[in-house]
Amino acid sequence: MNGVQRLGRWIGDHLVLFGGLLVVAYMFTPIAVVMLMSFNDNSRSRNIYAFRGFTLDNWTNVCGPNGMCEAVARSVGIGLAATIAATILGTLAAFALVRHSFVGRSAMNTLIFLPMASPEIVMGSSLLALFVATGNSGRLGLVTIFIAHVMFCLSFVVVTVKARLAGLDRNLEQAAMDLYASEAVTFWKVTFPLVLPGIAAAALLSFSLSFDDFIITNLNAGQTVTFPMFVWGVAQRGVPMQVNVIGTIMFLISLLIVVGNMLATRRKPAAA
Amino acid sequence: MTGRKLTGYWLILPAALWLGLFFAIPFYSLLANSLYDPEGSVLTGYHVSYRFANFADAIRDSGPELWRSLWYAGLATAICLVLGYVLAYAIAFKAGKWRNLMLVLVIAPFFTSFLVRTLSWKLILADDGFIVDTLRFVHILGEDGRLLATPVAVIAGLVYNFLPFMVLPLYASLEKIDGRLVEAAGDLYASPLRGFLKVTLPLSMPGVVAGTLLTFIPAAGDYINAQLLGSPNQRMVGNVIQDLYTDTGDFAAAGALSVTLMVIIVAAVLVYIRRAGTEELL
């Protein structure tokens, strides 16, 4: 009986882990395909849905497809601007929510939660309705995209920074004050460095949300083309393989940042 | 002291203004849109005529797409819950020193373009691809059976794209569970299965609820998967709204349909939260 039970438990233990690894494989298959296709030689065939042979051409001639690199640059610019704005506004709001009392706090919490719980198509059409109603339908472009991106990144920043701030040991700040540090010095020497990893994570999340957004952007972009809009456009006609190069580069950069961050925090466990 | 009391207001003000102006007020504009006189156009302008029949028209014209969206999103959420639970459980309790690496692997797809990844599904499920060939060989699919342009492809795409939104909240709540509670159940002669059902699962309910909402809501409004992996027979409500705005320019119908979708989702979420008994989540 005991042996059977032990066998059952061993299978149970490893079955779950094995299942988890299968799910990870499911999540990574498309990325592996993106990487593989970035080396696909489709110069002789219009059928893009097959691997035709190995080539480095897509990597050496990334900007070949008309308008793609311009779209990538535009998306990076919008992403950086929206990230900076959303991170600043969101961090201030997180401090207000965790450290200060004010009237309307629970209403504010709801206002921050709602954008994360609304379908993008509804938020996008609402914003478009506002721009049209205020007579700005002719001015859709970079500015309206920026407004939209800050709006939907903001909530994610607040939630991420708030979590970090709430988990902070306030004794550390108390100790600094006991040692005659002024409030400002305590903030910049103790509080801020401790919250910084949360702010960095929030900024990274913001940038990827902004860079990747299609549904809201597409409704509010006017004639401006971002990278996801470029991909959507070519998806109807025939996808240039260079799109996969951009996907691979994005993946590698983010992996580098995340892994680098992991190693850095491991080396200094006190800061974690 | 009064200066210090005001600090909170100054800190919250910019974010509150931004969300108020560009998230809350737009809902009002959308509501106004939905009551437009449908005779108007972008060129001649619209006026609010309080025409509530727009809603009846929207439901009549787009009923199948609306229903299909809820159905696909519900099914995708259920599949995500099963797959996500297995993965989150494995990371929280079985991964050991590989825990951080597995977490990174869950987050990593976030950073590769959503559209590029969805396009690569098109390749994986292609008619002469490995998966279709295998399924034909074992006769799960017929001789000319296909996966692309079927509900299977669209739902698989939805599951794939929203899985991280399920895994992360599940992991966050599983990770907090005190392992001694599960041990105690074992000491009291509960079988591992019973221990899981009576201890682990109830304690992970906040994660289940949060993950379900974060998956279902965006999935119900998504149209990228239906467009890229499906055929016109798999059109979801998002496709209709998008087309009404960009192709037809019918703001009245688009507004009415958006409001309808939002109302259905809010109602479903409220019922679900009440059933799950986690009202404090909001």
CSV table of C-alpha atoms in Angstrom, one decimal, chain A residues 1-270:
chain,number,residue,atom,x,y,z
A,1,MET,CA,0.0,0.0,0.0
A,2,ASN,CA,2.8,2.3,1.0
A,3,GLY,CA,4.7,1.6,-2.2
A,4,VAL,CA,1.7,2.2,-4.3
A,5,GLN,CA,1.0,5.5,-2.5
A,6,ARG,CA,4.6,6.5,-3.0
A,7,LEU,CA,4.5,5.7,-6.7
A,8,GLY,CA,1.2,7.6,-6.9
A,9,ARG,CA,2.8,10.6,-5.2
A,10,TRP,CA,5.9,10.5,-7.4
A,11,ILE,CA,3.7,10.5,-10.5
A,12,GLY,CA,1.5,13.2,-9.1
A,13,ASP,CA,4.5,15.4,-8.3
A,14,HIS,CA,6.2,15.1,-11.6
A,15,LEU,CA,2.9,15.0,-13.6
A,16,VAL,CA,2.2,18.6,-12.5
A,17,LEU,CA,5.7,19.8,-13.3
A,18,PHE,CA,5.6,18.0,-16.6
A,19,GLY,CA,2.2,19.6,-17.3
A,20,GLY,CA,3.6,23.0,-16.4
A,21,LEU,CA,6.5,22.5,-18.8
A,22,LEU,CA,4.1,21.6,-21.6
A,23,VAL,CA,2.2,24.8,-21.0
A,24,VAL,CA,5.5,26.7,-21.2
A,25,ALA,CA,6.2,25.0,-24.4
A,26,TYR,CA,2.8,26.0,-25.8
A,27,MET,CA,3.6,29.6,-24.8
A,28,PHE,CA,7.0,29.5,-26.5
A,29,THR,CA,6.3,27.6,-29.7
A,30,PRO,CA,5.1,30.8,-31.5
A,31,ILE,CA,8.2,32.7,-30.4
A,32,ALA,CA,10.4,29.9,-31.6
A,33,VAL,CA,8.6,30.1,-35.0
A,34,VAL,CA,9.0,33.9,-35.1
A,35,MET,CA,12.8,33.4,-34.6
A,36,LEU,CA,13.0,30.6,-37.2
A,37,MET,CA,11.1,32.6,-39.7
A,38,SER,CA,13.4,35.6,-39.3
A,39,PHE,CA,15.9,33.4,-41.2
A,40,ASN,CA,13.4,32.3,-43.8
A,41,ASP,CA,14.3,32.8,-47.4
A,42,ASN,CA,11.0,33.6,-49.2
A,43,SER,CA,12.6,35.4,-52.1
A,44,ARG,CA,11.5,32.7,-54.6
A,45,SER,CA,8.1,32.0,-53.3
A,46,ARG,CA,5.0,34.0,-52.4
A,47,ASN,CA,3.9,31.4,-49.9
A,48,ILE,CA,5.0,32.9,-46.6
A,49,TYR,CA,3.6,30.1,-44.5
A,50,ALA,CA,6.4,27.7,-45.1
A,51,PHE,CA,10.1,27.7,-44.4
A,52,ARG,CA,11.9,27.9,-47.8
A,53,GLY,CA,15.5,27.9,-46.8
A,54,PHE,CA,18.0,29.6,-44.6
A,55,THR,CA,19.2,33.2,-45.2
A,56,LEU,CA,20.6,36.1,-43.3
A,57,ASP,CA,19.1,38.6,-45.8
A,58,ASN,CA,16.2,39.6,-43.5
A,59,TRP,CA,18.7,40.5,-40.8
A,60,THR,CA,21.1,42.4,-43.1
A,61,ASN,CA,18.3,44.2,-44.8
A,62,VAL,CA,15.9,44.8,-41.9
A,63,CYS,CA,14.5,48.1,-43.3
A,64,GLY,CA,13.8,46.6,-46.7
A,65,PRO,CA,10.0,46.6,-46.4
A,66,ASN,CA,8.6,50.0,-47.3
A,67,GLY,CA,7.7,52.0,-44.2
A,68,MET,CA,8.4,49.3,-41.6
A,69,CYS,CA,11.4,50.9,-39.8
A,70,GLU,CA,9.7,54.3,-39.8
A,71,ALA,CA,6.8,52.6,-38.0
A,72,VAL,CA,9.1,50.9,-35.5
A,73,ALA,CA,10.8,54.2,-34.8
A,74,ARG,CA,7.5,55.9,-34.3
A,75,SER,CA,6.3,53.1,-31.9
A,76,VAL,CA,9.5,53.4,-29.9
A,77,GLY,CA,9.2,57.1,-29.7
A,78,ILE,CA,5.5,56.9,-28.6
A,79,GLY,CA,6.4,54.1,-26.2
A,80,LEU,CA,9.2,56.1,-24.5
A,81,ALA,CA,7.1,59.3,-24.2
A,82,ALA,CA,4.0,57.5,-22.9
A,83,THR,CA,6.2,55.4,-20.5
A,84,ILE,CA,7.8,58.5,-19.0
A,85,ALA,CA,4.5,60.3,-18.5
A,86,ALA,CA,2.6,57.3,-17.2
A,87,THR,CA,5.5,56.3,-14.9
A,88,ILE,CA,5.7,59.8,-13.3
A,89,LEU,CA,1.9,60.3,-12.9
A,90,GLY,CA,1.5,56.7,-11.8
A,91,THR,CA,4.3,56.8,-9.2
A,92,LEU,CA,2.9,60.0,-7.7
A,93,ALA,CA,-0.5,58.5,-7.5
A,94,ALA,CA,0.8,55.3,-5.9
A,95,PHE,CA,2.5,57.4,-3.2
A,96,ALA,CA,-0.7,59.3,-2.6
A,97,LEU,CA,-2.7,56.1,-2.3
A,98,VAL,CA,-0.3,54.3,0.1
A,99,ARG,CA,1.2,57.1,2.1
A,100,HIS,CA,-1.4,59.9,2.3
A,101,SER,CA,-5.0,60.2,3.2
A,102,PHE,CA,-7.4,62.2,1.1
A,103,VAL,CA,-11.1,62.3,0.4
A,104,GLY,CA,-12.3,60.1,-2.4
A,105,ARG,CA,-9.6,57.5,-2.1
A,106,SER,CA,-11.9,54.5,-2.8
A,107,ALA,CA,-13.4,56.3,-5.8
A,108,MET,CA,-9.8,56.8,-7.0
A,109,ASN,CA,-9.0,53.1,-6.5
A,110,THR,CA,-12.0,52.2,-8.6
A,111,LEU,CA,-11.0,54.8,-11.3
A,112,ILE,CA,-7.6,53.1,-11.5
A,113,PHE,CA,-9.0,49.6,-11.5
A,114,LEU,CA,-11.6,50.2,-14.3
A,115,PRO,CA,-9.2,50.7,-17.3
A,116,MET,CA,-7.6,47.3,-16.6
A,117,ALA,CA,-11.1,45.7,-16.6
A,118,SER,CA,-12.5,47.3,-19.7
A,119,PRO,CA,-12.2,45.8,-23.1
A,120,GLU,CA,-9.8,47.7,-25.3
A,121,ILE,CA,-12.4,48.1,-28.1
A,122,VAL,CA,-14.7,50.0,-25.7
A,123,MET,CA,-12.0,52.3,-24.3
A,124,GLY,CA,-10.8,52.9,-27.9
A,125,SER,CA,-14.2,53.8,-29.2
A,126,SER,CA,-15.0,56.0,-26.2
A,127,LEU,CA,-11.8,58.0,-26.8
A,128,LEU,CA,-12.6,58.3,-30.5
A,129,ALA,CA,-16.1,59.5,-29.6
A,130,LEU,CA,-14.6,62.2,-27.3
A,131,PHE,CA,-12.1,63.4,-30.0
A,132,VAL,CA,-14.9,63.5,-32.6
A,133,ALA,CA,-17.3,65.3,-30.2
A,134,THR,CA,-14.7,67.9,-29.4
A,135,GLY,CA,-14.0,68.6,-33.0
A,136,ASN,CA,-10.6,66.9,-33.1
A,137,SER,CA,-11.4,64.2,-35.5
A,138,GLY,CA,-9.1,65.8,-38.1
A,139,ARG,CA,-6.2,66.0,-35.6
A,140,LEU,CA,-5.9,62.3,-34.8
A,141,GLY,CA,-2.3,61.3,-34.8
A,142,LEU,CA,0.7,61.2,-32.5
A,143,VAL,CA,-0.8,63.4,-29.8
A,144,THR,CA,-4.1,61.4,-29.6
A,145,ILE,CA,-2.1,58.1,-29.5
A,146,PHE,CA,0.1,59.5,-26.7
A,147,ILE,CA,-3.0,60.5,-24.7
A,148,ALA,CA,-4.5,57.0,-25.2
A,149,HIS,CA,-1.3,55.2,-24.3
A,150,VAL,CA,-0.7,57.2,-21.1
A,151,MET,CA,-4.3,56.5,-20.1
A,152,PHE,CA,-4.1,52.7,-20.3
A,153,CYS,CA,-0.5,52.4,-19.0
A,154,LEU,CA,-1.3,54.5,-16.0
A,155,SER,CA,-3.3,51.9,-14.1
A,156,PHE,CA,-0.7,49.3,-14.5
A,157,VAL,CA,2.0,51.6,-13.2
A,158,VAL,CA,0.0,52.6,-10.1
A,159,VAL,CA,-0.7,48.9,-9.3
A,160,THR,CA,2.9,47.8,-9.7
A,161,VAL,CA,4.4,50.7,-7.7
A,162,LYS,CA,1.7,50.4,-5.1
A,163,ALA,CA,2.5,46.8,-4.5
A,164,ARG,CA,6.2,47.6,-4.0
A,165,LEU,CA,5.4,50.5,-1.7
A,166,ALA,CA,3.0,48.6,0.4
A,167,GLY,CA,5.6,45.8,1.0
A,168,LEU,CA,8.2,48.4,2.2
A,169,ASP,CA,9.5,48.0,5.8
A,170,ARG,CA,8.7,51.4,7.3
A,171,ASN,CA,11.2,50.7,10.2
A,172,LEU,CA,14.0,51.6,7.7
A,173,GLU,CA,12.6,55.1,7.2
A,174,GLN,CA,12.0,55.4,11.0
A,175,ALA,CA,15.7,54.4,11.6
A,176,ALA,CA,16.9,57.1,9.1
A,177,MET,CA,14.8,59.7,10.9
A,178,ASP,CA,16.1,58.5,14.3
A,179,LEU,CA,19.6,59.2,13.0
A,180,TYR,CA,18.6,62.8,12.3
A,181,ALA,CA,18.0,62.5,8.5
A,182,SER,CA,15.6,65.1,7.4
A,183,GLU,CA,12.4,64.1,5.7
A,184,ALA,CA,13.8,64.9,2.3
A,185,VAL,CA,17.0,63.1,2.9
A,186,THR,CA,15.1,60.1,4.2
A,187,PHE,CA,13.0,60.0,1.1
A,188,TRP,CA,15.8,60.3,-1.4
A,189,LYS,CA,18.3,58.1,0.4
A,190,VAL,CA,16.0,55.4,1.8
A,191,THR,CA,12.5,55.4,0.4
A,192,PHE,CA,13.1,56.1,-3.2
A,193,PRO,CA,16.0,53.6,-3.8
A,194,LEU,CA,13.8,50.9,-2.2
A,195,VAL,CA,10.8,51.7,-4.4
A,196,LEU,CA,13.0,52.1,-7.6
A,197,PRO,CA,12.8,48.4,-8.7
A,198,GLY,CA,9.0,48.7,-8.6
A,199,ILE,CA,9.2,51.9,-10.7
A,200,ALA,CA,11.5,50.2,-13.2
A,201,ALA,CA,9.3,47.2,-13.5
A,202,ALA,CA,6.3,49.5,-14.1
A,203,ALA,CA,8.2,51.4,-16.7
A,204,LEU,CA,9.1,48.2,-18.5
A,205,LEU,CA,5.6,47.0,-18.4
A,206,SER,CA,4.3,50.4,-19.7
A,207,PHE,CA,6.7,50.4,-22.6
A,208,SER,CA,5.7,46.9,-23.7
A,209,LEU,CA,2.0,47.7,-23.4
A,210,SER,CA,2.4,50.9,-25.4
A,211,PHE,CA,4.7,49.3,-28.1
A,212,ASP,CA,2.3,46.4,-28.5
A,213,ASP,CA,-1.1,48.1,-28.5
A,214,PHE,CA,-3.2,47.8,-31.6
A,215,ILE,CA,-6.9,48.0,-30.9
A,216,ILE,CA,-7.0,51.4,-29.1
A,217,THR,CA,-4.3,52.9,-31.3
A,218,ASN,CA,-5.9,51.8,-34.5
A,219,LEU,CA,-9.1,53.7,-33.6
A,220,ASN,CA,-7.3,56.9,-32.6
A,221,ALA,CA,-4.3,57.1,-34.9
A,222,GLY,CA,-5.7,58.8,-38.0
A,223,GLN,CA,-3.2,58.4,-40.8
A,224,THR,CA,-0.3,57.7,-38.4
A,225,VAL,CA,1.1,54.1,-38.7
A,226,THR,CA,2.7,52.4,-35.7
A,227,PHE,CA,4.5,49.1,-35.8
A,228,PRO,CA,1.5,46.9,-34.8
A,229,MET,CA,-0.6,48.8,-37.4
A,230,PHE,CA,2.1,48.1,-40.0
A,231,VAL,CA,1.9,44.4,-39.2
A,232,TRP,CA,-1.9,44.5,-39.4
A,233,GLY,CA,-1.7,46.1,-42.8
A,234,VAL,CA,0.8,43.7,-44.3
A,235,ALA,CA,-1.1,40.7,-42.7
A,236,GLN,CA,-3.8,41.2,-45.4
A,237,ARG,CA,-1.3,41.3,-48.3
A,238,GLY,CA,1.7,39.2,-47.4
A,239,VAL,CA,4.0,39.5,-44.4
A,240,PRO,CA,7.6,40.5,-45.1
A,241,MET,CA,10.0,38.2,-43.1
A,242,GLN,CA,11.7,41.3,-41.6
A,243,VAL,CA,8.6,41.6,-39.3
A,244,ASN,CA,10.0,38.5,-37.5
A,245,VAL,CA,13.4,40.1,-37.2
A,246,ILE,CA,11.8,43.0,-35.2
A,247,GLY,CA,9.8,40.5,-33.1
A,248,THR,CA,13.0,38.6,-32.3
A,249,ILE,CA,15.0,41.7,-31.5
A,250,MET,CA,12.2,42.9,-29.1
A,251,PHE,CA,12.2,39.5,-27.4
A,252,LEU,CA,15.9,39.4,-27.0
A,253,ILE,CA,16.2,42.9,-25.6
A,254,SER,CA,13.4,42.3,-23.1
A,255,LEU,CA,14.9,39.0,-22.1
A,256,LEU,CA,18.2,40.7,-21.5
A,257,ILE,CA,16.6,43.4,-19.3
A,258,VAL,CA,14.6,40.9,-17.3
A,259,VAL,CA,17.4,38.4,-16.8
A,260,GLY,CA,19.9,41.2,-16.1
A,261,ASN,CA,17.6,42.6,-13.5
A,262,MET,CA,17.2,39.2,-11.9
A,263,LEU,CA,20.9,38.7,-11.6
A,264,ALA,CA,21.4,42.2,-10.2
A,265,THR,CA,18.9,41.6,-7.5
A,266,ARG,CA,20.3,38.2,-6.7
A,267,ARG,CA,23.7,39.7,-6.1
A,268,LYS,CA,22.4,42.3,-3.6
A,269,PRO,CA,19.7,40.4,-1.7
A,270,ALA,CA,19.4,43.3,0.7
